[in-house]
PDB file of C-alpha atoms in Angstrom:
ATOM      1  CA  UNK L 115     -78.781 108.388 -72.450  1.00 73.00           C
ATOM      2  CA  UNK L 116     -81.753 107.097 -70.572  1.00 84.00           C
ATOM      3  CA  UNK L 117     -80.765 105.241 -67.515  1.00 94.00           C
ATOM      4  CA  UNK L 118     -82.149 102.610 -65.286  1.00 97.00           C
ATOM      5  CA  UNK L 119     -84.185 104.199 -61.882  1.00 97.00           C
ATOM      6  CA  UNK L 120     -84.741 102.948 -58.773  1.00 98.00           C
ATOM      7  CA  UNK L 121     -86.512 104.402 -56.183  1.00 98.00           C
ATOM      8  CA  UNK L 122     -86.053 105.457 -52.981  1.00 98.00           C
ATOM      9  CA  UNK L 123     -81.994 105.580 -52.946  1.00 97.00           C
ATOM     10  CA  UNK L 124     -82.447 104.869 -49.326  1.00 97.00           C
ATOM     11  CA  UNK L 125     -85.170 103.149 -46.959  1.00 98.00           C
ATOM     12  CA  UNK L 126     -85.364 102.449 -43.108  1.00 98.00           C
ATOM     13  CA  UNK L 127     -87.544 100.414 -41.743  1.00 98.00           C
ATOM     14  CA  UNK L 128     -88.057  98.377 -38.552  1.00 98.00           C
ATOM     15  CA  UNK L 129     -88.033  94.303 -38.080  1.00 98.00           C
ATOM     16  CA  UNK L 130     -91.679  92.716 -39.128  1.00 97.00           C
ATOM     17  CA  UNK L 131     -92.766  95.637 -41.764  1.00 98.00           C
ATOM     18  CA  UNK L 132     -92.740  95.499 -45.375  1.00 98.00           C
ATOM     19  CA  UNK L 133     -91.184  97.736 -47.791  1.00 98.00           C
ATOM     20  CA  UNK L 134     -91.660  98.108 -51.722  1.00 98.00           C
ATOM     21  CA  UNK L 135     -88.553  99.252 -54.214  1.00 98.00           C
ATOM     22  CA  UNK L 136     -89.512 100.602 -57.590  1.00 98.00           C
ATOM     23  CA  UNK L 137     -87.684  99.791 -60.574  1.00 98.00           C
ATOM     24  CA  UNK L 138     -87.968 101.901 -64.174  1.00 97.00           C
ATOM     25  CA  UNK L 139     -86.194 100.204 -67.024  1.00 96.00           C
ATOM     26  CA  UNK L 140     -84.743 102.025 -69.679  1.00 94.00           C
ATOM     27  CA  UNK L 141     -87.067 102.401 -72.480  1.00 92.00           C
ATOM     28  CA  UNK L 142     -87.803  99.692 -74.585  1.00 86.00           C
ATOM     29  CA  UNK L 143     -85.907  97.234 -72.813  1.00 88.00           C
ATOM     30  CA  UNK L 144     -87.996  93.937 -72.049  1.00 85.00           C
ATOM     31  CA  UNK L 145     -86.052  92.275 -69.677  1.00 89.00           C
ATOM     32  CA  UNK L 146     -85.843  93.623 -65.789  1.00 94.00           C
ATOM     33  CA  UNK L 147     -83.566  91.464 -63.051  1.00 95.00           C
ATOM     34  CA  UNK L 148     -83.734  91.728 -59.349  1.00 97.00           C
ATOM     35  CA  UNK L 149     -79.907  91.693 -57.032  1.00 97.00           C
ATOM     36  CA  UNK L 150     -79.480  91.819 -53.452  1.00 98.00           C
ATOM     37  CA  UNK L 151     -76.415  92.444 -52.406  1.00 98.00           C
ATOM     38  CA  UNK L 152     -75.330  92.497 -48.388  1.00 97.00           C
ATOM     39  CA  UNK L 153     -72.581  94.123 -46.744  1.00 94.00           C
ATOM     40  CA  UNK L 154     -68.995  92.533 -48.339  1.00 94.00           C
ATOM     41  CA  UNK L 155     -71.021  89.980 -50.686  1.00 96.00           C
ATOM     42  CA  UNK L 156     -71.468  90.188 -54.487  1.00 97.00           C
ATOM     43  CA  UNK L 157     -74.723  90.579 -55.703  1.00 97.00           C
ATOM     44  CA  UNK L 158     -77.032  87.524 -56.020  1.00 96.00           C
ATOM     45  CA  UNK L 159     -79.898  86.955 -58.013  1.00 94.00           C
ATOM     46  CA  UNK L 160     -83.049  87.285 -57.253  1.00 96.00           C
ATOM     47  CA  UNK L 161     -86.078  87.246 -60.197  1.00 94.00           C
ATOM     48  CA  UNK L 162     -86.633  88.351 -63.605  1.00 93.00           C
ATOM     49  CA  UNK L 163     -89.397  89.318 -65.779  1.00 92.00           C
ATOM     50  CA  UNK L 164     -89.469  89.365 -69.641  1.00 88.00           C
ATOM     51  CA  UNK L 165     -92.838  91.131 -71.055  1.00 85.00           C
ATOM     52  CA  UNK L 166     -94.094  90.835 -67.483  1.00 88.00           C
ATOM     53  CA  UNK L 167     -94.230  87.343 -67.073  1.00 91.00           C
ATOM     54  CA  UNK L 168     -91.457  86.242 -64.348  1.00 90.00           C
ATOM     55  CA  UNK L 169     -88.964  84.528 -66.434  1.00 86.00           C
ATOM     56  CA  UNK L 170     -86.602  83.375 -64.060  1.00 86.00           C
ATOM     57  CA  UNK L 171     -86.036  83.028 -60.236  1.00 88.00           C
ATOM     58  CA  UNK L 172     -83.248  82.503 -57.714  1.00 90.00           C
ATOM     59  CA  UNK L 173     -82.730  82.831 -54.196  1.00 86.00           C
ATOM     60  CA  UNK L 174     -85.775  85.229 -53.372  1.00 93.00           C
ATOM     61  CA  UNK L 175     -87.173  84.500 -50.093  1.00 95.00           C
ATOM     62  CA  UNK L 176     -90.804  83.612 -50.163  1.00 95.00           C
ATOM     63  CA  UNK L 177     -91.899  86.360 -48.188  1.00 97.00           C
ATOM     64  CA  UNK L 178     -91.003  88.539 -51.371  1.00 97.00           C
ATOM     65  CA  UNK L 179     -92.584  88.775 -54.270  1.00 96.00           C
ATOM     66  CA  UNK L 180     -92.357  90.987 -57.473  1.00 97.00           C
ATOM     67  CA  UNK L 181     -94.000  92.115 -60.430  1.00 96.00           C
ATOM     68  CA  UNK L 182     -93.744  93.760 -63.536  1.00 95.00           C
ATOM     69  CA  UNK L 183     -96.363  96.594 -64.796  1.00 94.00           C
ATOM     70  CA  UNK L 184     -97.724  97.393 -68.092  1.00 93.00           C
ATOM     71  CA  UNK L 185     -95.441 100.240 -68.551  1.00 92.00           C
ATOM     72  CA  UNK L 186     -92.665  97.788 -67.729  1.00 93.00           C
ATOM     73  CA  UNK L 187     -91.633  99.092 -64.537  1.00 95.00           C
ATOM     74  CA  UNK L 188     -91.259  96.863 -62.091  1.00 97.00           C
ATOM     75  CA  UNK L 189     -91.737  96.554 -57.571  1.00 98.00           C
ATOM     76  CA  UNK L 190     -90.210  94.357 -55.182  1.00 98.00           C
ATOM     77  CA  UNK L 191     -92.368  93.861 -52.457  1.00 98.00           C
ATOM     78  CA  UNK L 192     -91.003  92.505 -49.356  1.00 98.00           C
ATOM     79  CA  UNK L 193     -92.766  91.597 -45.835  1.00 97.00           C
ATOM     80  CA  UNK L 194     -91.936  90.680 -42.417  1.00 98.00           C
ATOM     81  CA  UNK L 195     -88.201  92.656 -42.683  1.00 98.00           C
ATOM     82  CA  UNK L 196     -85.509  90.631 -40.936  1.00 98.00           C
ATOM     83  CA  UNK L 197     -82.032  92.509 -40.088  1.00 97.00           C
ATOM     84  CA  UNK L 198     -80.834  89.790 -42.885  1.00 97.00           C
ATOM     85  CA  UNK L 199     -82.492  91.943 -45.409  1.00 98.00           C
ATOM     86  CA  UNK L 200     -80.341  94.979 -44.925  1.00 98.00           C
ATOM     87  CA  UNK L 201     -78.451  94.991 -48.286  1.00 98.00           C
ATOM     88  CA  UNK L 202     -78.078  96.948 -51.472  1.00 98.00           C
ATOM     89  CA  UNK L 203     -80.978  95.889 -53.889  1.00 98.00           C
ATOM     90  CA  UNK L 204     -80.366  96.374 -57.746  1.00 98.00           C
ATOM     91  CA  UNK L 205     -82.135  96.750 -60.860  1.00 98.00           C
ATOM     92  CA  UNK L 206     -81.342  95.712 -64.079  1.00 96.00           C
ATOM     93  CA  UNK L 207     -82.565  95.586 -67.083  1.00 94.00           C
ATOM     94  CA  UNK L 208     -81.731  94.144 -70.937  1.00 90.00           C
ATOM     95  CA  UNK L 209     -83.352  94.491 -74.345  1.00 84.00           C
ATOM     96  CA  UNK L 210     -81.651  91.080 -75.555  1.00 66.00           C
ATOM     97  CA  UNK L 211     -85.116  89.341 -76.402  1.00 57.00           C
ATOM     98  CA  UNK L 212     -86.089  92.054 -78.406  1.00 54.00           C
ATOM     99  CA  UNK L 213     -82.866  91.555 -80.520  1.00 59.00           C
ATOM    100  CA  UNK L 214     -80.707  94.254 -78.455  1.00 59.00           C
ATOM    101  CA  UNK L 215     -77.460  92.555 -76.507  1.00 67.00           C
ATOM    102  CA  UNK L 216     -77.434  90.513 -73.835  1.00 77.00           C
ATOM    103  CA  UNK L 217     -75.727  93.400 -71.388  1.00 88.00           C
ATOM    104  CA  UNK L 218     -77.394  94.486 -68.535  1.00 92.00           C
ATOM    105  CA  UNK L 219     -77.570  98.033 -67.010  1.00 94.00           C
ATOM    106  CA  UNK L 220     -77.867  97.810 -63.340  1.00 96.00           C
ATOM    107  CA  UNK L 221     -79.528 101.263 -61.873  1.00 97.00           C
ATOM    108  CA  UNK L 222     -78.273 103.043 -58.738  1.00 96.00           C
ATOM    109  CA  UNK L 223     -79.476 100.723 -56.074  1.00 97.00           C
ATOM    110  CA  UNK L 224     -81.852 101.003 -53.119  1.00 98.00           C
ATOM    111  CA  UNK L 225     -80.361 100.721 -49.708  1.00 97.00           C
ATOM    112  CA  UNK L 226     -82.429  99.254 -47.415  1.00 98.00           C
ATOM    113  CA  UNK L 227     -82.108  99.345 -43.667  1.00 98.00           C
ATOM    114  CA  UNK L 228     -83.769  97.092 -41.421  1.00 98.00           C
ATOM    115  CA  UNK L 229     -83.225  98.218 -37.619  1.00 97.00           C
TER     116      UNK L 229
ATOM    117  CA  UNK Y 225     -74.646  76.732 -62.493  1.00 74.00           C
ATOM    118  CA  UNK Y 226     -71.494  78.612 -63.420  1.00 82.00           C
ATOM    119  CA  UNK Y 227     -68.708  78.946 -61.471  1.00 90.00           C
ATOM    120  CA  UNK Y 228     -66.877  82.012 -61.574  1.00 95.00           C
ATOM    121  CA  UNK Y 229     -63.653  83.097 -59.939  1.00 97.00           C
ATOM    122  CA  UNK Y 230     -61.738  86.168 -59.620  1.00 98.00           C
ATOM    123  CA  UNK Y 231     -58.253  86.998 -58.734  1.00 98.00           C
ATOM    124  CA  UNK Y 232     -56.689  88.049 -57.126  1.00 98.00           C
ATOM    125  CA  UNK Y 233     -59.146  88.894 -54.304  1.00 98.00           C
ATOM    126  CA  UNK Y 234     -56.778  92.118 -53.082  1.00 98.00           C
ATOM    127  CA  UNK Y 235     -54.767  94.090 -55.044  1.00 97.00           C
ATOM    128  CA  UNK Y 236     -52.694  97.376 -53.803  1.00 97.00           C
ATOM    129  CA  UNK Y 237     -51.711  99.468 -56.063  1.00 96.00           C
ATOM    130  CA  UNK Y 238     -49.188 102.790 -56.468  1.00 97.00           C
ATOM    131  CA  UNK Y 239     -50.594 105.306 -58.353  1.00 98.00           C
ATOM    132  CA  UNK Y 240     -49.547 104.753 -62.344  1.00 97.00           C
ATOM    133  CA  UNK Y 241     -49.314 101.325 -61.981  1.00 98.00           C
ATOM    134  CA  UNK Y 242     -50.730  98.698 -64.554  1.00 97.00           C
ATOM    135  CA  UNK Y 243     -52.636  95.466 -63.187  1.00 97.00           C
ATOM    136  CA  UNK Y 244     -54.361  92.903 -64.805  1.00 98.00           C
ATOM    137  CA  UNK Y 245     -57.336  91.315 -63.006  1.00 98.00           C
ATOM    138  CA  UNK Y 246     -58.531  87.548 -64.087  1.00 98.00           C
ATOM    139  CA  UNK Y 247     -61.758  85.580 -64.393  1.00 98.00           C
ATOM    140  CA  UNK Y 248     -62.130  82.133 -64.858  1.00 97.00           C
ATOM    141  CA  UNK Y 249     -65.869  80.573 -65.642  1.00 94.00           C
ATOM    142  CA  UNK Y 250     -66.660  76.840 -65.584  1.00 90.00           C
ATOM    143  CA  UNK Y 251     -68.689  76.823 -68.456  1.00 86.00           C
ATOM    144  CA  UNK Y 252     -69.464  78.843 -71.713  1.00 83.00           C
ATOM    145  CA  UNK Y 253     -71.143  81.950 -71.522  1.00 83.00           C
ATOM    146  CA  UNK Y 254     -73.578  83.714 -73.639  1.00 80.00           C
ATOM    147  CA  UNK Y 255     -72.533  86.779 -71.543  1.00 87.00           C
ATOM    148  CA  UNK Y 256     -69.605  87.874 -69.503  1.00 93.00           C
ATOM    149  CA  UNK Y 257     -69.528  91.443 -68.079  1.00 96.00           C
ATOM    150  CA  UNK Y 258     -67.028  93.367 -66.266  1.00 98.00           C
ATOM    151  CA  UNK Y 259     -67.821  96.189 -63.543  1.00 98.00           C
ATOM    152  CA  UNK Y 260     -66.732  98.256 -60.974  1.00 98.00           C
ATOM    153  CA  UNK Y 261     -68.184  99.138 -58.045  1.00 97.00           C
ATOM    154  CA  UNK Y 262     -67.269 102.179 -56.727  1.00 93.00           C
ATOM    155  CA  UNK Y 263     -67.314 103.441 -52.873  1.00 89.00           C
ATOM    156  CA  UNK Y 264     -70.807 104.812 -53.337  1.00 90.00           C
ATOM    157  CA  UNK Y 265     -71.894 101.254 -54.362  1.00 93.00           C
ATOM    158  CA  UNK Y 266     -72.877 101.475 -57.726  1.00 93.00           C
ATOM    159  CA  UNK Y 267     -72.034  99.214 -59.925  1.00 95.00           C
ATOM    160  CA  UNK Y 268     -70.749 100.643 -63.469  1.00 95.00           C
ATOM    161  CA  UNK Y 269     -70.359  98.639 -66.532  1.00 95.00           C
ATOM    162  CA  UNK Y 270     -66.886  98.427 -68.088  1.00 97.00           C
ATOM    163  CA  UNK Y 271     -67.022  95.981 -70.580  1.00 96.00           C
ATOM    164  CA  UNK Y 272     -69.513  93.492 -72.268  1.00 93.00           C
ATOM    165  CA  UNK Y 273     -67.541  91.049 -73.574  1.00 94.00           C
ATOM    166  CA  UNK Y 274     -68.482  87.326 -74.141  1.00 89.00           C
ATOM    167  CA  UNK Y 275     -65.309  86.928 -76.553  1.00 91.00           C
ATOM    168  CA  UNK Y 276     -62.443  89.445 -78.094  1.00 95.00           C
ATOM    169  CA  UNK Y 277     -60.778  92.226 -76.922  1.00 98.00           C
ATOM    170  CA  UNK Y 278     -62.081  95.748 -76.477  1.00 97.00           C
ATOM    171  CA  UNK Y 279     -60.644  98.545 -75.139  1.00 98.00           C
ATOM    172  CA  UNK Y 280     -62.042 101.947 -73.540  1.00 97.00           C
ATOM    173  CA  UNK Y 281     -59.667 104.484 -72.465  1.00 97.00           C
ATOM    174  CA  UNK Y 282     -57.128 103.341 -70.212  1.00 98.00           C
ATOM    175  CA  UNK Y 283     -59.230  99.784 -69.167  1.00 98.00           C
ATOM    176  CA  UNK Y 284     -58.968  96.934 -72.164  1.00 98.00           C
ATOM    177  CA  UNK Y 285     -60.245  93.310 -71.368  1.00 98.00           C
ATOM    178  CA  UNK Y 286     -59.747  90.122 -73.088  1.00 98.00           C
ATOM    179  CA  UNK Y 287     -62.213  87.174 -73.330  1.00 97.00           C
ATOM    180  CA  UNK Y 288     -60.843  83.591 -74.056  1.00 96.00           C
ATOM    181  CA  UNK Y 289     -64.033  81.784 -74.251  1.00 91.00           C
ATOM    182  CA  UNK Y 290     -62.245  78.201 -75.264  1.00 91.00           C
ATOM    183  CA  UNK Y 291     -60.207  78.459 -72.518  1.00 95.00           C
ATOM    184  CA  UNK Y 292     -63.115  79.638 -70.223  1.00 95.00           C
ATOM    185  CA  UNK Y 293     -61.105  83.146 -68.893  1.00 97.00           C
ATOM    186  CA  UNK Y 294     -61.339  86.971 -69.213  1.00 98.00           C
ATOM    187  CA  UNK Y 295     -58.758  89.011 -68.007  1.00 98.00           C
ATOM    188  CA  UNK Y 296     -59.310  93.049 -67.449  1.00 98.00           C
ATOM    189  CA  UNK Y 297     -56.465  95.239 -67.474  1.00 98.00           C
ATOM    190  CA  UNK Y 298     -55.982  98.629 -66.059  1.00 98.00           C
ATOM    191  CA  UNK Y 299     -53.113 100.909 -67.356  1.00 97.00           C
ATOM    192  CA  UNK Y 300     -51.739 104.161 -65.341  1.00 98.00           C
ATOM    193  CA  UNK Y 301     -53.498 103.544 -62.424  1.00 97.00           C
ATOM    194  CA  UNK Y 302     -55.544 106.228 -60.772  1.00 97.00           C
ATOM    195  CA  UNK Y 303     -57.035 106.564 -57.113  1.00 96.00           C
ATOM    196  CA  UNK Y 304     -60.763 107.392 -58.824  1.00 95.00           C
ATOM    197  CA  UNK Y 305     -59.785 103.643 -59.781  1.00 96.00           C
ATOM    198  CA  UNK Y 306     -60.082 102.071 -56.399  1.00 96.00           C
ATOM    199  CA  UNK Y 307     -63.523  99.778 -55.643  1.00 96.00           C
ATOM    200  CA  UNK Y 308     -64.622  96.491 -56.743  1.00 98.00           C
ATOM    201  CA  UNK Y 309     -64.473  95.037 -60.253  1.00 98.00           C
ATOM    202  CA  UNK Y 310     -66.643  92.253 -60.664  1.00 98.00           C
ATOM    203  CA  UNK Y 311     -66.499  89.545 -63.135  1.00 98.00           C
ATOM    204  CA  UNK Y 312     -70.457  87.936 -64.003  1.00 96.00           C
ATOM    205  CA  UNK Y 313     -71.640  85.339 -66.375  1.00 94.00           C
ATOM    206  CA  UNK Y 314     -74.652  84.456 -67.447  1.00 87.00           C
ATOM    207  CA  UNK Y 315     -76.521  82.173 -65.647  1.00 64.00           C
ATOM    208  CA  UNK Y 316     -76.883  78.476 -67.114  1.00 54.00           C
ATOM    209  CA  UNK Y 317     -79.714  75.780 -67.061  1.00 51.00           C
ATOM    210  CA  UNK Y 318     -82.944  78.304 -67.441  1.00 49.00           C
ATOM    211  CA  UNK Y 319     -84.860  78.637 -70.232  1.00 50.00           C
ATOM    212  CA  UNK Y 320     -84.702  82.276 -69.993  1.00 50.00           C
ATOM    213  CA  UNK Y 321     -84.382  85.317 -67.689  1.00 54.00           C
ATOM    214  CA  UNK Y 322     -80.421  84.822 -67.985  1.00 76.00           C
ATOM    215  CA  UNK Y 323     -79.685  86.091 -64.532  1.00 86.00           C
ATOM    216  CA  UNK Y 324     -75.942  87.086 -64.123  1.00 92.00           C
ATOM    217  CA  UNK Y 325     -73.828  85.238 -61.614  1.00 92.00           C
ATOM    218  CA  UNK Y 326     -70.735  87.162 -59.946  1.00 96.00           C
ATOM    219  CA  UNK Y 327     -67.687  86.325 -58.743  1.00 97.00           C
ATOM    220  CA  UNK Y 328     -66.335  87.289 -55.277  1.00 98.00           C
ATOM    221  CA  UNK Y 329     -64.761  90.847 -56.829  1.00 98.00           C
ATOM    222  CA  UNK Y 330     -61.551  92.164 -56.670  1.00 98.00           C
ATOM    223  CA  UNK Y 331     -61.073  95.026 -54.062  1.00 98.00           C
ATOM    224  CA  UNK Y 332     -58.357  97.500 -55.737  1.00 97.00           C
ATOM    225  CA  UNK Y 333     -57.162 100.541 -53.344  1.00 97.00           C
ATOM    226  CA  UNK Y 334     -54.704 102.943 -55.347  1.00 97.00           C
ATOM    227  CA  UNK Y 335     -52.347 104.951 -53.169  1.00 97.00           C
ATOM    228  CA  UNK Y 336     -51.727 108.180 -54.151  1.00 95.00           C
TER     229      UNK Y 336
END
């Protein structure tokens, strides 16, 4: 079965530059979520989209910002890198508002570096 | 929001063992997944349960949603078992979105 991608698996990049994570759903799911989790933490919550219209938000810094596409993938964008933002970011995604179940799939992750 | 908390936070275990893990959540919950987290970091889903019992292989987990707790438990105990399960509920008070909120985890380490 059709899983959830992210892309790249891994990223480097220095303090002050911006990076952009790519998120596929699995197909016909209309729900995508956003997770950071750092080193030792659980993952938190960062923004959703349903039918790519942000549906809900949580504790994403302001200097990132996301999106979702007309073929329902979806990018993080984030600028001016801090070492803070080294962490594991996950997508997810659901198909519960198109009458699937709530559960999420989270994808592989991309693990960001900032050095 | 919803509070969720797992225990215990460590948990040794001989290979072959049983355990049972617990999660207890403030409020209801639409949803209520369980998932483990292996070395590599990803995160695998075990169960989606939000009430009842299911059962896959040698994992089962039970959701009392009255009583605001779900409980995994893991028979016969392997070392591919060792990571992080994570308890997460879905997020209250937005209108939609329903983010899930984790607990802390459980680290498990099976010896061989």
């Amino acid at each position: 079965a059709a899983g959830v991608i992210q892309s790249p698996r891994h990223l480097i990049k220095e303090k002050r530059e911006t990076a952009t994570l790519k998120c596929y759903p699995i197909p016909r799911h209309d729900t995508v979520y956003w997770y950071q989790q750092g080193p030792g933490q659980d993952p938190q919550f960062l923004i959703s989209f349903y039918e790519k219209m942000q549906s809900d938000k949580g504790s994403i810094p302001d200097r990132f910002s996301a999106q979702q596409f007309s073929d329902y993938h979806s990018e993080l964008n984030m600028s001016s890198l801090e070492l803070g933002d080294s962490a594991l970011y996950f997508c997810a995604s659901s198909g519960r508002l198109a009458g699937g179940s709530y559960e999420q799939y989270f994808g592989p992750g991309t693990r960001l570096t900032v050095t | 929001g919803i509070q969720v908390e797992q225990s215990p936070p460590d948990l040794i275990l001989q290979e072959g063992a049983n355990s049972t893990l617990r999660c207890n959540f403030s409020d209801s919950v639409n949803n209520l997944q369980w998932f483990h987290q292996n070395p590599w970091g990803q995160l695998i889903n075990l169960f989606y349960i939000p009430s009842g019992t299911k059962q896959n292989g040698r994992l089962s987990a039970t959701t009392v949603a009255t009583e605001r707790y779900s409980l995994l438990y893991i028979s016969s105990s392997q070392t591919t078992d060792s990571g992080v399960y994570f308890c997460a509920v879905e997020r209250t008070n937005s209108n939609s979105g329903y983010a899930l909120n984790f607990g802390k985890g459980t680290s498990l380490l099976v010896t061989p």
